[in-house]
Each structure stands twice: as structure tokens, then as C-alpha cells.
């Protein structure tokens, strides 16, 4: 079995615009006009962070640089951001970090996020940012402060670069995945408050009415009562609900 998070095509195929999407579009519009932003897109696993990111990029017609970031399960948070820039350097065929920063500045935004991947492109020994985050739990939270540290340390080089990070802090309890940034009312609010003081932040979440509309848009969705049962079981997380519908669960 391939050990890499593969993003369901349903995330994009059955996408509906929501308040979170409009907020993300507004934040991305700023990236078109100015540089030096670090935009964190928060959201629990299954909420469709990647789908919202790529849809908003298309809507705002941003010139984006994205790279395939494949990392080992036990890669330390302090190493991930370095691997990110090293990967860009290799992909572009450049010879120094100065050249990388100069090239990156020519784009509206550089993505530090999962891609939509086909299984034939995957390496079973590696994983993307999303799965790495889920596998390593709370320890990964330090990654985002590493990002901030590197931005401050190299602000002369990075002041003309916008960076968008897909962000979650996942823990597992009794087989259920929870995102500390969004799923725990008191702790989540404190952590997000801190992040908003340091970064630009958009959270992907849905009202009851929005998640009902999203699931109704799926061709295999049943009655409103059946949809409500799925939401009760899987939460307001479209990807998990779509997977359940497609697997007949």
C-alpha cells in the first residue's frame, strides 16, 4: 500500500464555494498586490484545505510555484523547511539559495502544501506535508515557528516572497484524528490567536448549512436525514464523507 496521502478528486469535483473560500480568496488577492506575506491555511484533516487552496489560486489567477515535497516519516520539523528550499533549488536547476530566492520572488506565491497527486507518481517510502503532519502529531507545530524564524533570519532575501503554508496539528485518540488548531474550543482559540499575531491566517471550516450543501452536491448523497447521519459520524469534513459514500459505508 502506498504510504502517501492522496487527495481525492471528489475534493475538487464536488467543490462548492463557502464563507471560508471567500475569505481565502480575499487573502490571496493581497498576495497579488504585495510581497513578504506568510499565509497559513488552517483546517482539520478532511476539511478540504488543498481543494480550497487550489480553487482560490485559480479564481485569483495567481502565478504560483509549487513543488513535490516528499519527506520521510521521521524527518525532524527543523529539517522540513530546509528540504523544501533544497527541493526547489534542485527542481529549478539553480546553484545557490540566492538564486532560489530571486526566482521565487518572481511568483505571486510559493506553495508549501500538498499537491493533487496520481498514484503512479508516488514513492512508497516518502510522504507529503499533510501525512507527515498527521504521522508526527504535536511535534510538528514547531515547524511553523521554524518558518517564521527563517523568514526573520533571511528577511532581506525573503521580503519579496509570499509563502502559503497548509497547516494542521494533528493528534489521534481512539483511532480518531483531531486537529488541535480547530477541534478543541478553548486551546484552539488560544493557539490560533497566537498564530494570527505572527502570520496571515485563514481557517477552512463550514457551517451546518454549508456542509449540507456540499454533501448534497455529491451524486451518491441520499436524503437530508442520511446526510445528517454522515455529518454526525464524520464531522464537517467533506473528504471523509465522500470517501464513505463512495465506499458504501
CSV table of C-alpha atoms in Angstrom, one decimal:
chain,number,residue,atom,x,y,z
A,1,UNK,CA,0.0,0.0,0.0
A,2,UNK,CA,1.4,3.4,-0.9
A,3,UNK,CA,2.3,5.4,2.2
A,4,UNK,CA,1.3,8.8,1.0
A,5,UNK,CA,-1.8,10.9,1.4
A,6,UNK,CA,-3.6,11.0,-1.9
A,7,UNK,CA,-6.1,13.8,-2.3
A,8,UNK,CA,-9.5,12.6,-3.5
A,9,UNK,CA,-10.7,14.0,-6.8
A,10,UNK,CA,-14.0,14.5,-5.1
A,11,UNK,CA,-12.5,17.3,-3.1
A,12,UNK,CA,-12.3,19.3,-6.3
A,13,UNK,CA,-15.1,17.7,-8.4
A,14,UNK,CA,-17.8,18.4,-5.8
A,15,UNK,CA,-16.4,21.7,-4.5
A,16,UNK,CA,-18.8,24.4,-3.5
A,17,UNK,CA,-17.9,28.0,-2.5
A,18,UNK,CA,-18.3,28.8,1.1
A,19,UNK,CA,-17.5,31.7,3.5
A,20,UNK,CA,-14.1,30.1,4.2
A,21,UNK,CA,-13.4,30.0,0.4
A,22,UNK,CA,-14.3,33.7,0.0
A,23,UNK,CA,-12.1,34.6,3.0
A,24,UNK,CA,-9.2,32.7,1.4
A,25,UNK,CA,-9.8,34.4,-2.0
A,26,UNK,CA,-9.6,37.8,-0.2
A,27,UNK,CA,-6.3,36.8,1.5
A,28,UNK,CA,-4.9,35.6,-1.8
A,29,UNK,CA,-5.8,38.8,-3.5
A,30,UNK,CA,-3.4,40.5,-1.2
A,31,UNK,CA,-0.7,38.2,-2.4
A,32,UNK,CA,-1.2,39.5,-5.9
A,33,UNK,CA,-0.6,43.1,-4.7
A,34,UNK,CA,2.2,42.8,-2.2
A,35,UNK,CA,5.1,40.6,-1.0
A,36,UNK,CA,6.5,39.3,2.2
A,37,UNK,CA,3.4,37.5,3.5
A,38,UNK,CA,3.3,34.1,5.2
A,39,UNK,CA,-0.3,32.8,4.8
A,40,UNK,CA,-1.3,29.8,6.9
A,41,UNK,CA,-4.4,27.9,5.8
A,42,UNK,CA,-5.7,26.0,8.8
A,43,UNK,CA,-8.2,23.2,8.9
A,44,UNK,CA,-8.7,19.7,10.4
A,45,UNK,CA,-7.9,16.6,8.2
A,46,UNK,CA,-10.7,16.1,5.7
A,47,UNK,CA,-12.0,19.7,5.5
A,48,UNK,CA,-10.5,20.2,2.1
A,49,UNK,CA,-7.7,22.7,2.7
A,50,UNK,CA,-6.0,21.7,-0.5
A,51,UNK,CA,-9.2,21.9,-2.6
A,52,UNK,CA,-9.9,25.4,-1.3
A,53,UNK,CA,-6.3,26.5,-1.9
A,54,UNK,CA,-6.2,25.3,-5.5
A,55,UNK,CA,-9.6,26.7,-6.3
A,56,UNK,CA,-8.8,30.1,-4.8
A,57,UNK,CA,-5.5,30.2,-6.7
A,58,UNK,CA,-7.4,29.6,-9.9
A,59,UNK,CA,-10.0,32.2,-9.0
A,60,UNK,CA,-7.4,34.8,-8.3
A,61,UNK,CA,-5.3,33.8,-11.3
A,62,UNK,CA,-2.1,33.7,-9.2
A,63,UNK,CA,1.2,32.8,-10.7
A,64,UNK,CA,2.3,30.0,-8.3
A,65,UNK,CA,5.4,27.9,-7.8
A,66,UNK,CA,4.6,24.5,-6.4
A,67,UNK,CA,6.9,21.6,-5.9
A,68,UNK,CA,6.6,17.9,-5.0
A,69,UNK,CA,7.8,17.8,-1.3
A,70,UNK,CA,8.4,14.1,-0.4
A,71,UNK,CA,9.8,13.6,3.1
A,72,UNK,CA,10.5,10.6,5.4
A,73,UNK,CA,8.1,9.9,8.2
A,74,UNK,CA,10.6,10.6,10.8
A,75,UNK,CA,12.1,13.8,9.3
A,76,UNK,CA,12.5,16.4,12.1
A,77,UNK,CA,10.4,19.7,11.9
A,78,UNK,CA,13.7,21.6,11.8
A,79,UNK,CA,14.7,19.9,8.6
A,80,UNK,CA,11.5,20.1,6.7
A,81,UNK,CA,11.7,23.8,5.7
A,82,UNK,CA,15.3,23.3,4.6
A,83,UNK,CA,14.2,20.3,2.4
A,84,UNK,CA,11.5,22.5,0.9
A,85,UNK,CA,14.0,25.1,-0.3
A,86,UNK,CA,16.6,22.4,-1.3
A,87,UNK,CA,13.9,20.7,-3.4
A,88,UNK,CA,13.0,24.0,-5.2
A,89,UNK,CA,16.7,24.6,-5.8
A,90,UNK,CA,17.1,21.1,-7.4
A,91,UNK,CA,13.8,21.4,-9.4
A,92,UNK,CA,14.9,24.7,-10.9
A,93,UNK,CA,18.4,23.6,-11.5
A,94,UNK,CA,19.9,26.5,-9.6
A,95,UNK,CA,23.2,26.7,-7.8
A,96,UNK,CA,22.6,28.8,-4.7
A,97,UNK,CA,20.0,29.9,-2.3
A,98,UNK,CA,20.3,33.4,-3.5
A,99,UNK,CA,19.3,32.3,-7.0
A,100,UNK,CA,16.4,30.3,-5.5
A,101,UNK,CA,15.1,33.4,-3.6
A,102,UNK,CA,15.4,35.6,-6.6
A,103,UNK,CA,13.5,33.1,-8.8
A,104,UNK,CA,10.8,32.5,-6.1
A,105,UNK,CA,10.2,36.3,-5.8
A,106,UNK,CA,9.1,36.3,-9.5
A,107,UNK,CA,6.0,34.3,-8.5
A,108,UNK,CA,2.9,35.7,-6.7
A,109,UNK,CA,3.2,32.9,-4.1
A,110,UNK,CA,5.3,29.8,-3.3
A,111,UNK,CA,3.2,26.9,-2.0
A,112,UNK,CA,4.3,24.8,1.0
A,113,UNK,CA,1.3,22.5,0.7
A,114,UNK,CA,0.1,19.1,-0.5
A,115,UNK,CA,-0.5,18.6,-4.2
A,116,UNK,CA,-3.2,16.7,-6.1
A,117,UNK,CA,-1.2,13.5,-6.9
A,118,UNK,CA,-1.8,10.5,-9.1
A,119,UNK,CA,-0.7,7.1,-7.6
A,120,UNK,CA,1.8,6.4,-10.4
A,121,UNK,CA,3.8,9.4,-9.3
A,122,UNK,CA,4.2,8.4,-5.7
A,123,UNK,CA,7.2,7.0,-3.8
A,124,UNK,CA,6.1,4.4,-1.2
A,125,UNK,CA,9.0,5.4,1.1
A,126,UNK,CA,8.1,9.1,1.2
A,127,UNK,CA,5.1,11.3,2.1
A,128,UNK,CA,3.7,14.7,1.6
A,129,UNK,CA,3.4,17.5,4.1
A,130,UNK,CA,-0.2,16.6,5.2
A,131,UNK,CA,0.6,12.9,6.0
A,132,UNK,CA,3.9,13.8,7.7
A,133,UNK,CA,1.9,16.2,9.9
A,134,UNK,CA,-0.6,13.5,10.8
A,135,UNK,CA,2.1,10.9,11.5
A,136,UNK,CA,4.2,13.1,13.8
A,137,UNK,CA,1.5,14.8,15.8
A,138,UNK,CA,2.0,17.8,18.1
A,139,UNK,CA,5.8,17.9,17.5
A,140,UNK,CA,5.2,19.3,14.0
A,141,UNK,CA,3.8,22.5,15.4
A,142,UNK,CA,7.3,23.8,15.8
A,143,UNK,CA,7.7,23.7,12.0
A,144,UNK,CA,5.6,26.9,11.6
A,145,UNK,CA,7.7,28.8,14.1
A,146,UNK,CA,10.8,27.5,12.2
A,147,UNK,CA,9.2,29.0,9.1
A,148,UNK,CA,8.8,32.3,10.9
A,149,UNK,CA,12.4,32.1,12.3
A,150,UNK,CA,13.8,31.5,8.8
A,151,UNK,CA,11.8,34.4,7.4
A,152,UNK,CA,13.1,36.8,10.1
A,153,UNK,CA,16.7,35.4,9.7
A,154,UNK,CA,16.7,35.8,6.0
A,155,UNK,CA,14.2,38.7,5.7
A,156,UNK,CA,16.5,40.6,3.3
A,157,UNK,CA,16.2,37.7,0.9
A,158,UNK,CA,12.6,36.7,1.6
A,159,UNK,CA,10.9,40.1,1.9
A,160,UNK,CA,9.9,39.8,-1.8
A,161,UNK,CA,8.5,36.3,-1.5
A,162,UNK,CA,5.0,35.2,-0.5
A,163,UNK,CA,4.7,31.8,1.2
A,164,UNK,CA,1.4,29.9,1.6
A,165,UNK,CA,1.5,27.0,4.2
A,166,UNK,CA,-1.1,24.3,4.6
A,167,UNK,CA,-1.3,23.9,8.3
A,168,UNK,CA,-2.6,21.5,10.9
A,169,UNK,CA,-1.5,20.0,14.2
A,170,UNK,CA,-3.0,16.5,14.3
A,171,UNK,CA,-3.3,14.0,17.2
A,172,UNK,CA,-5.0,10.7,17.3
A,173,UNK,CA,-7.3,9.5,20.1
A,174,UNK,CA,-9.0,6.1,19.9
A,175,UNK,CA,-8.4,6.0,16.2
A,176,UNK,CA,-10.0,9.4,15.5
A,177,UNK,CA,-7.8,12.3,14.1
A,178,UNK,CA,-8.2,15.6,15.8
A,179,UNK,CA,-6.6,19.0,14.8
A,180,UNK,CA,-5.6,20.9,17.9
A,181,UNK,CA,-5.8,24.1,16.0
A,182,UNK,CA,-9.5,23.7,15.2
A,183,UNK,CA,-11.2,20.9,17.1
A,184,UNK,CA,-10.7,22.0,20.7
A,185,UNK,CA,-12.6,25.1,21.6
A,186,UNK,CA,-10.5,26.7,24.3
A,187,UNK,CA,-7.0,25.5,23.3
A,188,UNK,CA,-7.7,26.0,19.6
A,189,UNK,CA,-8.7,29.6,20.1
A,190,UNK,CA,-5.6,30.4,22.1
A,191,UNK,CA,-3.3,28.8,19.6
A,192,UNK,CA,-5.0,30.5,16.6
A,193,UNK,CA,-4.9,33.8,18.4
A,194,UNK,CA,-1.1,33.4,18.7
A,195,UNK,CA,-0.7,32.4,15.1
A,196,UNK,CA,-2.7,35.4,13.9
A,197,UNK,CA,-0.2,37.7,15.7
A,198,UNK,CA,2.6,36.2,13.7
A,199,UNK,CA,1.1,35.2,10.3
A,200,UNK,CA,-1.8,35.9,7.9
A,201,UNK,CA,-4.3,33.1,8.8
A,202,UNK,CA,-7.4,31.6,7.1
A,203,UNK,CA,-9.3,28.7,8.7
A,204,UNK,CA,-11.2,26.3,6.5
A,205,UNK,CA,-14.4,25.3,8.3
A,206,UNK,CA,-18.1,25.0,7.5
A,207,UNK,CA,-21.5,26.0,9.0
A,208,UNK,CA,-24.1,23.2,9.2
A,209,UNK,CA,-25.9,24.7,6.2
A,210,UNK,CA,-22.7,24.8,4.1
A,211,UNK,CA,-21.7,21.2,4.9
A,212,UNK,CA,-25.2,20.0,4.0
A,213,UNK,CA,-25.0,21.8,0.6
A,214,UNK,CA,-21.5,20.4,0.0
A,215,UNK,CA,-22.6,16.8,0.6
A,216,UNK,CA,-25.9,17.2,-1.3
A,217,UNK,CA,-23.7,18.1,-4.3
A,218,UNK,CA,-22.3,14.6,-4.4
A,219,UNK,CA,-24.2,12.3,-6.8
A,220,UNK,CA,-24.3,9.4,-4.2
A,221,UNK,CA,-25.7,11.5,-1.4
A,222,UNK,CA,-29.0,10.3,0.0
A,223,UNK,CA,-31.8,12.1,1.8
A,224,UNK,CA,-31.2,15.0,4.2
A,225,UNK,CA,-31.6,12.6,7.1
A,226,UNK,CA,-28.9,10.3,5.7
A,227,UNK,CA,-26.6,13.3,5.1
A,228,UNK,CA,-27.1,14.5,8.6
A,229,UNK,CA,-26.1,11.0,9.9
A,230,UNK,CA,-22.9,11.1,7.9
A,231,UNK,CA,-22.1,14.6,9.3
A,232,UNK,CA,-22.8,13.3,12.8
A,233,UNK,CA,-20.4,10.3,12.2
A,234,UNK,CA,-17.6,12.0,10.3
A,235,UNK,CA,-17.9,15.7,11.3
A,236,UNK,CA,-18.0,18.6,8.9
A,237,UNK,CA,-15.2,17.0,6.8
A,238,UNK,CA,-16.2,16.6,3.1
A,239,UNK,CA,-13.3,14.3,2.1
A,240,UNK,CA,-14.2,11.7,4.8
A,241,UNK,CA,-17.9,11.9,3.9
A,242,UNK,CA,-17.2,11.5,0.2
A,243,UNK,CA,-15.0,8.5,0.9
A,244,UNK,CA,-17.7,6.9,2.9
A,245,UNK,CA,-20.3,7.5,0.2
A,246,UNK,CA,-18.0,6.1,-2.5
A,247,UNK,CA,-17.1,3.0,-0.4
A,248,UNK,CA,-20.8,2.4,0.5
A,249,UNK,CA,-20.3,2.9,4.3
